[in-house]
CSV table of C-alpha atoms and ligand atoms in Angstrom, one decimal:
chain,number,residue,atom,x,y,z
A,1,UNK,CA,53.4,-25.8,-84.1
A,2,UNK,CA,55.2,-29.2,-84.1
A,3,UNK,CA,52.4,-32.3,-84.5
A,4,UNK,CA,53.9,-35.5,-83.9
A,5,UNK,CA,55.5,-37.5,-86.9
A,6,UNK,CA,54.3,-40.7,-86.1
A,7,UNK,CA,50.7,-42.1,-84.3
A,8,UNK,CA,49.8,-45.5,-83.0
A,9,UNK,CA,46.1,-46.0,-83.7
A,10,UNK,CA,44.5,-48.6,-81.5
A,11,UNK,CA,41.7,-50.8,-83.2
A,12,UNK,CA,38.7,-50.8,-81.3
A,13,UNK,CA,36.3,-52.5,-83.8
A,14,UNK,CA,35.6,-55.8,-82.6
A,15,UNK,CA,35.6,-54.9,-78.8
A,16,UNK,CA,33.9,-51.1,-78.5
A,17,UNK,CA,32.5,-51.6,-82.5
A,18,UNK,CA,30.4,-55.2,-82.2
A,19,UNK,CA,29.6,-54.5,-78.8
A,20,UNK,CA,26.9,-52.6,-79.8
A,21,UNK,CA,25.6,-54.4,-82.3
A,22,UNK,CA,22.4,-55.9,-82.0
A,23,UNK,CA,22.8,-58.9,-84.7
A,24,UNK,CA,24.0,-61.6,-83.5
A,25,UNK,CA,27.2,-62.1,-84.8
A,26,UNK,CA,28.9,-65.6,-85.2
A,27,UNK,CA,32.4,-66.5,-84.2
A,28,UNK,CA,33.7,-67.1,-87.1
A,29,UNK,CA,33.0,-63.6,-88.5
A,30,UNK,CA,34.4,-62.1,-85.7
A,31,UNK,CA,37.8,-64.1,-86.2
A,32,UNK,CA,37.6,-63.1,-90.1
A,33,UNK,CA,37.1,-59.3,-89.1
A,34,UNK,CA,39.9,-59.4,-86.3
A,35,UNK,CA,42.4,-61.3,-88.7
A,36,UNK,CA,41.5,-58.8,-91.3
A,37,UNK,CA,42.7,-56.1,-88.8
A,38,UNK,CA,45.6,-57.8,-87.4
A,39,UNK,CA,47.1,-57.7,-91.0
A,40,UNK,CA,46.1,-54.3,-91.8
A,41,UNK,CA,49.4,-52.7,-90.0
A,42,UNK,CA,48.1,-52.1,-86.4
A,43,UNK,CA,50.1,-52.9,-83.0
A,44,UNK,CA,47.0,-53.0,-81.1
A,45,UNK,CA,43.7,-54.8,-82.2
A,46,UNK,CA,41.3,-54.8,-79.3
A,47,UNK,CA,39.7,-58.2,-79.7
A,48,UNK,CA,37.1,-59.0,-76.9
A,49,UNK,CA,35.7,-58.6,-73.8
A,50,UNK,CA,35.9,-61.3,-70.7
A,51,UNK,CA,33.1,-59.7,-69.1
A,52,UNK,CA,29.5,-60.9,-67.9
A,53,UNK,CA,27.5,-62.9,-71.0
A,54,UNK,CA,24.8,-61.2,-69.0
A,55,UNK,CA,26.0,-57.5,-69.2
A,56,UNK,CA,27.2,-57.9,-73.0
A,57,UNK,CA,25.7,-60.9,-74.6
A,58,UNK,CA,27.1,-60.1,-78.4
A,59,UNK,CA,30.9,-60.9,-76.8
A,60,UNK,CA,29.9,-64.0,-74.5
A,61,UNK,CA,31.9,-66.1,-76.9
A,62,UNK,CA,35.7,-64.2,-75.9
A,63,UNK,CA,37.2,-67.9,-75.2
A,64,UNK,CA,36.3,-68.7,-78.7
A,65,UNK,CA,37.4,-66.2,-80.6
A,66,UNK,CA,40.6,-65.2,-78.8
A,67,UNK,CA,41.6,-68.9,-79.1
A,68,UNK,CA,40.8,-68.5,-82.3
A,69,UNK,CA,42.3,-65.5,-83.7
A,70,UNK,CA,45.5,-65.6,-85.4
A,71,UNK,CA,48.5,-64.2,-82.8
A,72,UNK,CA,50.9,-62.5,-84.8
A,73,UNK,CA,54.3,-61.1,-83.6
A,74,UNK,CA,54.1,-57.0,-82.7
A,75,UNK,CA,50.5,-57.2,-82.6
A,76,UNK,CA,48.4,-56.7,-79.1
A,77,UNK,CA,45.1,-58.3,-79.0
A,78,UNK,CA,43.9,-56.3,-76.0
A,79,UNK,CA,40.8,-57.8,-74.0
A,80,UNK,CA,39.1,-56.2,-71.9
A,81,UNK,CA,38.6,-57.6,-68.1
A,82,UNK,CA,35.9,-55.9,-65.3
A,83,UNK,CA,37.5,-58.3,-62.6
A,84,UNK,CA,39.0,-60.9,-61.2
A,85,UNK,CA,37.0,-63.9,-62.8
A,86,UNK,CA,37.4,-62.0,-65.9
A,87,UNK,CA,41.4,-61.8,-66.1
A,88,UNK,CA,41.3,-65.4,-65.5
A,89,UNK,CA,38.9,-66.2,-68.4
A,90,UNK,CA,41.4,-64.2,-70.1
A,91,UNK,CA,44.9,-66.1,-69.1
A,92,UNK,CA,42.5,-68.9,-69.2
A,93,UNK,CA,43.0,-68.4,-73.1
A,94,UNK,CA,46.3,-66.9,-73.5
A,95,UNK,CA,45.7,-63.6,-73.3
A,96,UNK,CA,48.8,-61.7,-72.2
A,97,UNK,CA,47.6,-57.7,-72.9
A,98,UNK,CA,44.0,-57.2,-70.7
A,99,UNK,CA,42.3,-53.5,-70.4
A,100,UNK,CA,40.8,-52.9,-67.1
A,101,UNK,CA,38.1,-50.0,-67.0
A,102,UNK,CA,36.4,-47.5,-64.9
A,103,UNK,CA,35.1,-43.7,-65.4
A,104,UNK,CA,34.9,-40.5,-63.9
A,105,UNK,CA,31.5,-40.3,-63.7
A,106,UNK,CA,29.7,-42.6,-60.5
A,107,UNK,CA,26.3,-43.0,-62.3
A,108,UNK,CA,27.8,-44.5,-65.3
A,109,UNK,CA,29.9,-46.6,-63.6
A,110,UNK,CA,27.5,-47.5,-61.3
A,111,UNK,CA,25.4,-48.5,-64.2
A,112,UNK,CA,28.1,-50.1,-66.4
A,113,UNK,CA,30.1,-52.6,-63.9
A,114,UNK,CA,28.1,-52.1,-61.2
A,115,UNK,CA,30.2,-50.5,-58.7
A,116,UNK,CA,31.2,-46.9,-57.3
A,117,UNK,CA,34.9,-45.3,-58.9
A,118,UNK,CA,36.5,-46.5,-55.8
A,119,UNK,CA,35.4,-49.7,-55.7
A,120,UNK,CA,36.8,-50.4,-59.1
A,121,UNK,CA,39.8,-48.7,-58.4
A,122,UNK,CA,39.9,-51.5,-55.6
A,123,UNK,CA,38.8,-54.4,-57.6
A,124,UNK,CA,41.5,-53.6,-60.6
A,125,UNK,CA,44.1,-53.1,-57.8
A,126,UNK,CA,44.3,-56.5,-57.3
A,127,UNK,CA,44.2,-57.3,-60.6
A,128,UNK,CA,46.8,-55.1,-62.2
A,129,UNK,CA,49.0,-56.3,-59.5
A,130,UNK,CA,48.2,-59.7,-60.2
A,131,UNK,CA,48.8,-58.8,-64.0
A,132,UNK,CA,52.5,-57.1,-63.9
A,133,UNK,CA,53.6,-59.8,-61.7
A,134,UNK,CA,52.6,-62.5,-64.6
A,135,UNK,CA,54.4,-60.4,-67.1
A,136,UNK,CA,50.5,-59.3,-68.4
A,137,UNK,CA,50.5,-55.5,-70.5
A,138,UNK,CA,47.9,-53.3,-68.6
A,139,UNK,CA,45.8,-50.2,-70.5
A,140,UNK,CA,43.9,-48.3,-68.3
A,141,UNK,CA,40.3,-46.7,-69.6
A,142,UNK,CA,38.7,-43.2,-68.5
A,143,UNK,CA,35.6,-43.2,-69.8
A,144,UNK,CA,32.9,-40.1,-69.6
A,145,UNK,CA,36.0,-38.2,-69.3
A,146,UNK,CA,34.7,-35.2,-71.2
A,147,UNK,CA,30.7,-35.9,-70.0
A,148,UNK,CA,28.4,-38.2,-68.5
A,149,UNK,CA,25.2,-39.5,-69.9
A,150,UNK,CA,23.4,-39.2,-67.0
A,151,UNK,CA,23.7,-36.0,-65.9
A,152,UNK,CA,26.4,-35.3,-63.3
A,153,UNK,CA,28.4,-33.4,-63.8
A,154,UNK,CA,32.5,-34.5,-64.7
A,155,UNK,CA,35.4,-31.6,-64.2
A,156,UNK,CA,38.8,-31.9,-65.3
A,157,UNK,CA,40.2,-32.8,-62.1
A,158,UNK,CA,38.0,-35.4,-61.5
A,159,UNK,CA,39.4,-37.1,-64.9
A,160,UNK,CA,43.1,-36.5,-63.4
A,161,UNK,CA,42.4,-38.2,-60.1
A,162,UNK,CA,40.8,-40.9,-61.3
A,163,UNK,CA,44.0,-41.3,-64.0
A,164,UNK,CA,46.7,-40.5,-61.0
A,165,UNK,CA,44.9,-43.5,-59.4
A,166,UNK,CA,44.9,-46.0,-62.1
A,167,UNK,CA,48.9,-44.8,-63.2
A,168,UNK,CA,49.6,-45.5,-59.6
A,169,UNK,CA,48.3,-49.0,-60.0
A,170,UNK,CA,50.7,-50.2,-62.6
A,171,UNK,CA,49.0,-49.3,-65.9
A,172,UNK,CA,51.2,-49.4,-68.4
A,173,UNK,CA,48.8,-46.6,-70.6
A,174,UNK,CA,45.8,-44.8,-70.5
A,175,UNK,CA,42.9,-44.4,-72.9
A,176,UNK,CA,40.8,-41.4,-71.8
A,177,UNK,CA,37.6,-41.6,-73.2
A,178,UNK,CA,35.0,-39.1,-74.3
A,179,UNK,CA,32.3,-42.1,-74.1
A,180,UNK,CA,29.2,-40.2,-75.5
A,181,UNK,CA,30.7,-38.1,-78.5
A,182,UNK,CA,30.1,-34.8,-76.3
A,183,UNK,CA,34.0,-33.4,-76.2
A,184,UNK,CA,35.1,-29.7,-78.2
A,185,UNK,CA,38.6,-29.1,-78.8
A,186,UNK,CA,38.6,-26.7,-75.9
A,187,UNK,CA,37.8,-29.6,-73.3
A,188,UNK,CA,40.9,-31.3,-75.0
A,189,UNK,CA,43.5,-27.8,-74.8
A,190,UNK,CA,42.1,-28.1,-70.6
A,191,UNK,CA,42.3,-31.3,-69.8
A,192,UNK,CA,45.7,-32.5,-71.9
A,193,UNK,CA,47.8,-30.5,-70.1
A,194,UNK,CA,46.3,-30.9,-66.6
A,195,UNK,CA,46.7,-34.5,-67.5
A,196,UNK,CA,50.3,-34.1,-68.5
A,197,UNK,CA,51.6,-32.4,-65.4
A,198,UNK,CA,51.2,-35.9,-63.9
A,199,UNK,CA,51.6,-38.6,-66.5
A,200,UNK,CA,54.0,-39.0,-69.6
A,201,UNK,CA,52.2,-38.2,-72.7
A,202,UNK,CA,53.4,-41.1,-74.7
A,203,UNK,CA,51.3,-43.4,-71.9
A,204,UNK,CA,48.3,-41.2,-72.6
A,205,UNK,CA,46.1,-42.5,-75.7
A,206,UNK,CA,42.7,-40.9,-76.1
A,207,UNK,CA,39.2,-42.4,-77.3
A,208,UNK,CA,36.8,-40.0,-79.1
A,209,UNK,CA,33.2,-41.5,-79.8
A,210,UNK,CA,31.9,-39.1,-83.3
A,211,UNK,CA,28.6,-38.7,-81.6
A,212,UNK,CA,28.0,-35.0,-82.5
A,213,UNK,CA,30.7,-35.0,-85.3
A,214,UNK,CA,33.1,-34.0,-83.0
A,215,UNK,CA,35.8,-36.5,-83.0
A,216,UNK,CA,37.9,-35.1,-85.6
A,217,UNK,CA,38.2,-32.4,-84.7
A,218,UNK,CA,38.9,-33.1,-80.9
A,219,UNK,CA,42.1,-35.7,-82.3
A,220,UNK,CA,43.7,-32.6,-83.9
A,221,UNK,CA,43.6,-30.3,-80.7
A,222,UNK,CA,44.8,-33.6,-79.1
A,223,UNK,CA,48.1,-33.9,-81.8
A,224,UNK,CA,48.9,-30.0,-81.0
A,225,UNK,CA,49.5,-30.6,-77.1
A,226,UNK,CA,51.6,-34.3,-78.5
A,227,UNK,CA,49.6,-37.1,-77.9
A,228,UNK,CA,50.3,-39.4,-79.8
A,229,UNK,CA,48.1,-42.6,-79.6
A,230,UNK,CA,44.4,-42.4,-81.1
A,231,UNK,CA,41.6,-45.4,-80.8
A,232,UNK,CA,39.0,-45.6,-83.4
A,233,UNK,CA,37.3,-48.2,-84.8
A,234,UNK,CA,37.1,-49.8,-88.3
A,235,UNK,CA,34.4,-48.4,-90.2
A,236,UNK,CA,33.3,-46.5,-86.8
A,237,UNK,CA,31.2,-49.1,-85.3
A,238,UNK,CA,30.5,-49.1,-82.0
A,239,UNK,CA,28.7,-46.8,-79.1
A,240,UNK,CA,28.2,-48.0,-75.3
A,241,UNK,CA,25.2,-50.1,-74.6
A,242,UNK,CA,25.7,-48.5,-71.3
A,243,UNK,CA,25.4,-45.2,-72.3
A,244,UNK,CA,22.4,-43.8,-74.0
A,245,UNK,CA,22.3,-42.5,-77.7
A,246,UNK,CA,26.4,-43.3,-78.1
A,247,UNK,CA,27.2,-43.7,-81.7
A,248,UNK,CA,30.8,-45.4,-82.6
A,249,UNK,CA,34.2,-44.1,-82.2
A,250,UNK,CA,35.7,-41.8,-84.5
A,251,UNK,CA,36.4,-43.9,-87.7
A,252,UNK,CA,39.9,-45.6,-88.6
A,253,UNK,CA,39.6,-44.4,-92.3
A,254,UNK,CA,39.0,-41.3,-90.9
A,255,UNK,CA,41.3,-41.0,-88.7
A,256,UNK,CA,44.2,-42.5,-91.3
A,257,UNK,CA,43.0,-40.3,-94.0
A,258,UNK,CA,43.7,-37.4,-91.8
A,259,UNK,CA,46.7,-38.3,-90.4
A,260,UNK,CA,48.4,-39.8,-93.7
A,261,UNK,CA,47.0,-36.4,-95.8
A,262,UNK,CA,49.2,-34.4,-93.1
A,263,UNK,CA,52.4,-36.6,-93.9
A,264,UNK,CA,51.9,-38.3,-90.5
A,265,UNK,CA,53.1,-42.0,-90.2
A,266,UNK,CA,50.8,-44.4,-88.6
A,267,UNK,CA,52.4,-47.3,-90.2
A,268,UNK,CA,48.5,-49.1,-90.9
A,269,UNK,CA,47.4,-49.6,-94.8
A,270,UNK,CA,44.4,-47.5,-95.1
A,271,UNK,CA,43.4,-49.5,-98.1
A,272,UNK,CA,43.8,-53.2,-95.8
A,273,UNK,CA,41.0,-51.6,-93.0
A,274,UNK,CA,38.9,-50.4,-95.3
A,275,UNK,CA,38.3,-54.5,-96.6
A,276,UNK,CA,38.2,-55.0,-92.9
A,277,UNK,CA,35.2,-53.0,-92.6
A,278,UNK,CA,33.6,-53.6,-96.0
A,279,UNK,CA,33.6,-57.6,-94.5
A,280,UNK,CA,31.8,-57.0,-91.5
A,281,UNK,CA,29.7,-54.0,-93.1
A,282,UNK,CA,28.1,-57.7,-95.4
A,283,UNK,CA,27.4,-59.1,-91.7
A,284,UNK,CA,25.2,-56.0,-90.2
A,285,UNK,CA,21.9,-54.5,-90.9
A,286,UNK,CA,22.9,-51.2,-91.2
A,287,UNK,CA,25.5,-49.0,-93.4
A,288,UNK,CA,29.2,-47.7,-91.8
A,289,UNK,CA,29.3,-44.4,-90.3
A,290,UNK,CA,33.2,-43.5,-91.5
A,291,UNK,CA,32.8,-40.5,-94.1
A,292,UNK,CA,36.4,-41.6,-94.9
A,293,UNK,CA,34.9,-45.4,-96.2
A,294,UNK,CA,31.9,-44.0,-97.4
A,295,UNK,CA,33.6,-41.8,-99.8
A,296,UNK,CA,36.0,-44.7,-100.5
A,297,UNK,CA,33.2,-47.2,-101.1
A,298,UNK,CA,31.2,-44.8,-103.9
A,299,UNK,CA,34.3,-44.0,-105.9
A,300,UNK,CA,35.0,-47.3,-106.3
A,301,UNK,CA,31.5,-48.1,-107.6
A,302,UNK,CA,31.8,-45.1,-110.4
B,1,COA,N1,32.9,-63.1,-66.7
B,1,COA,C1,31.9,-63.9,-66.7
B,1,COA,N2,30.9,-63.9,-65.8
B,1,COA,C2,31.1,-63.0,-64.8
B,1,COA,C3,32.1,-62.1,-64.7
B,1,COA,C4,33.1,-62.2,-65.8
B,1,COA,N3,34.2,-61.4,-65.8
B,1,COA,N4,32.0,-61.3,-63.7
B,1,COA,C5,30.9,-61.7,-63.0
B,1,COA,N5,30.3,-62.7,-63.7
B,1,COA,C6,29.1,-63.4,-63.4
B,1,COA,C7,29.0,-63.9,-62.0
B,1,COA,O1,29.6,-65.2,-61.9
B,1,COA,C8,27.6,-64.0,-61.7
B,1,COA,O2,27.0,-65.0,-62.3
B,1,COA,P1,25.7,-65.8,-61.7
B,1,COA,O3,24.6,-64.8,-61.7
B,1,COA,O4,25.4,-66.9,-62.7
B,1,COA,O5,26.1,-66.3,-60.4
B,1,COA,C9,27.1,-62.7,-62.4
B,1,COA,O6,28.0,-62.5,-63.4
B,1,COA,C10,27.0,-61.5,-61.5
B,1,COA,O7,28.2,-61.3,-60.8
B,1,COA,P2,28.6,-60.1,-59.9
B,1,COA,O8,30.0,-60.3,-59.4
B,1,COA,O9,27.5,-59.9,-58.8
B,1,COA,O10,28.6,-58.9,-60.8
B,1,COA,P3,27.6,-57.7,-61.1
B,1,COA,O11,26.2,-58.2,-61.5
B,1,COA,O12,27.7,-56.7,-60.1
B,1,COA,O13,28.2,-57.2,-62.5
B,1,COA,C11,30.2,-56.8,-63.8
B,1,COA,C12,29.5,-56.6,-62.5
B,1,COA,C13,31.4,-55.9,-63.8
B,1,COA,C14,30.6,-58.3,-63.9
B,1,COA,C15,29.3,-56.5,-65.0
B,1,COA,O14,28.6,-55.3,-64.7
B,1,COA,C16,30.0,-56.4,-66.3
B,1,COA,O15,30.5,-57.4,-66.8
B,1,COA,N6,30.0,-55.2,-66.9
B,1,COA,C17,30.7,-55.0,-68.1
B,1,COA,C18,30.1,-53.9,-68.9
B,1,COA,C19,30.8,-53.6,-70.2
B,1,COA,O16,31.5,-54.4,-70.8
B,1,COA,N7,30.6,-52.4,-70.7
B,1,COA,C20,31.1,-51.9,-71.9
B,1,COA,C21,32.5,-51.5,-71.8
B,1,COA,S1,32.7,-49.7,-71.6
B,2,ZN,ZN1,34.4,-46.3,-76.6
């Protein structure tokens, strides 16, 4: 068994993480907790979202913050776009990395932008075109790849058509998402490779939510078939307001612990995400779900 020697992970904290959140968070703690991250080793810090202030009130301030942020070479600060008006907020801004995003299940996207798969696939045609011609990096989301939280029911193939469709739109990536925390390793050792016959693996990232503790576990079966490209979140904030009962995605920490305990490079200071999250842990109202800073936190308090 060969498992890749190096992974990118992709920082979801202040987009999928504070998302969630019900305190209001102010700007300026949002910048502190991105520029925390940007320094901590990533190449991709997901920063915002331009979507509707009505749909996700916590991130109505993405003009703000992006401008804000502090841009450093080799880094993407990702932000996520549901359309048109949204990628020009974006470039409004600077923003030259968006994420467009739809699922493969119709009742959650339905519920979460508002429109049926093939609508979206429509509405981010035009923008992923309009994108690669300004020179704009384009990630791709799946989300509910591995089950919907509504009930209907989401296959294997339904996952691959819907990623065939967004590849053949421009996409420079793909995160496949398991949105609700409900994926086992044997979902992974089907879908991977039925994903795979169609798109290069190193353009293939996936997003496990730790919902049922599952996360873990489902990035491992993931490194045995070669992906190489993990999102998680700082401290594992985060869920889907969209999406009923969705806890955060799998934890950095824990992911890095993993990874770096099996000699495998991800090129991020463990110790620099960890103050990242302790930060924005003083700004909530509620303790960190990573096991991995948990553990970290109490034996520094012996
Ligand atoms: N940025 C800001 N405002 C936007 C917007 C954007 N990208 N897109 C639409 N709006 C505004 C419209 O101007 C309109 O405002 P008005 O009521 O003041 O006239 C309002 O939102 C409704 O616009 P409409 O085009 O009818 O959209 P909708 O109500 O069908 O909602 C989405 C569709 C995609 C805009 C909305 O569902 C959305 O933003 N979803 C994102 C959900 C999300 O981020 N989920 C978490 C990520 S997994
Ligand atoms: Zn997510």
């Amino acid at each position: 068994m060969s498992l890749p020697a190096r992974v990118r992970v992709c920082e979801m904290g202040a987009r999928d993480g504070l998302q969630n959140e019900h305190t209001v968070i102010s700007t300026g703690d949002k910048v502190r907790f991105i520029d925390l991250l940007t320094d901590a080793g990533f190449d991709y810090v997901e920063a915002t979202s331009f979507v509707s202030p009505k749909a996700i009130p916590q991130l109505a301030d993405a003009a703000d913050v992006f401008t804000r942020i502090r841009k450093k070479p080799g880094v993407r600060h990702t932000v996520l776009v549901p359309n048109m008006k949204g990628y020009e907020r974006a470039r409004a801004v600077g923003a030259d990395s968006i994420a467009v995003f739809t699922a493969s299940s119709e009742a959650f996207t339905k519920r979460n932008i508002n429109m049926t798969i093939d609508e979206s696939i429509a509405v981010f045609g035009d923008v992923v075109r309009r994108a690669k011609a300004e020179g704009v990096w384009v990630r791709g989301y799946v989300s509910t790849a591995f089950g919907s939280p509504f009930g209907d029911r989401v296959t294997p193939a339904m996952v691959v058509n819907v990623s065939r469709k967004l590849m053949a739109l421009g996409c420079d990536e793909l995160s496949i998402g398991d949105t609700i925390g409900v994926g086992v390793p044997s979902q992974v050792d089907e879908l991977v490779p039925a994903l795979a016959r169609e798109i290069p693996l190193d353009r293939l990232a996936f997003h496990f939510h730790d919902t049922r503790g599952t996360a873990l576990a489902n990035v491992y079966a993931a490194l045995q078939h070669g992906i190489s490209i993990f999102d998680a979140s700082s401290g594992g904030l985060g869920g889907c307001p969209y999406a009923p009962g969705a806890t955060g995605n799998v934890g950095t920490e824990d992911v890095l612990y993993m990874l770096h305990a099996m000699g495998i490079e991800t090129g991020v200071d463990l110790d620099k995400v960890r103050a990242a999250s302790r930060f924005i842990a003083s700004v909530l109202d509620h303790m960190l779900t990573s096991k991995a800073f948990q553990a970290m936190e109490a034996l520094s308090k012996k």
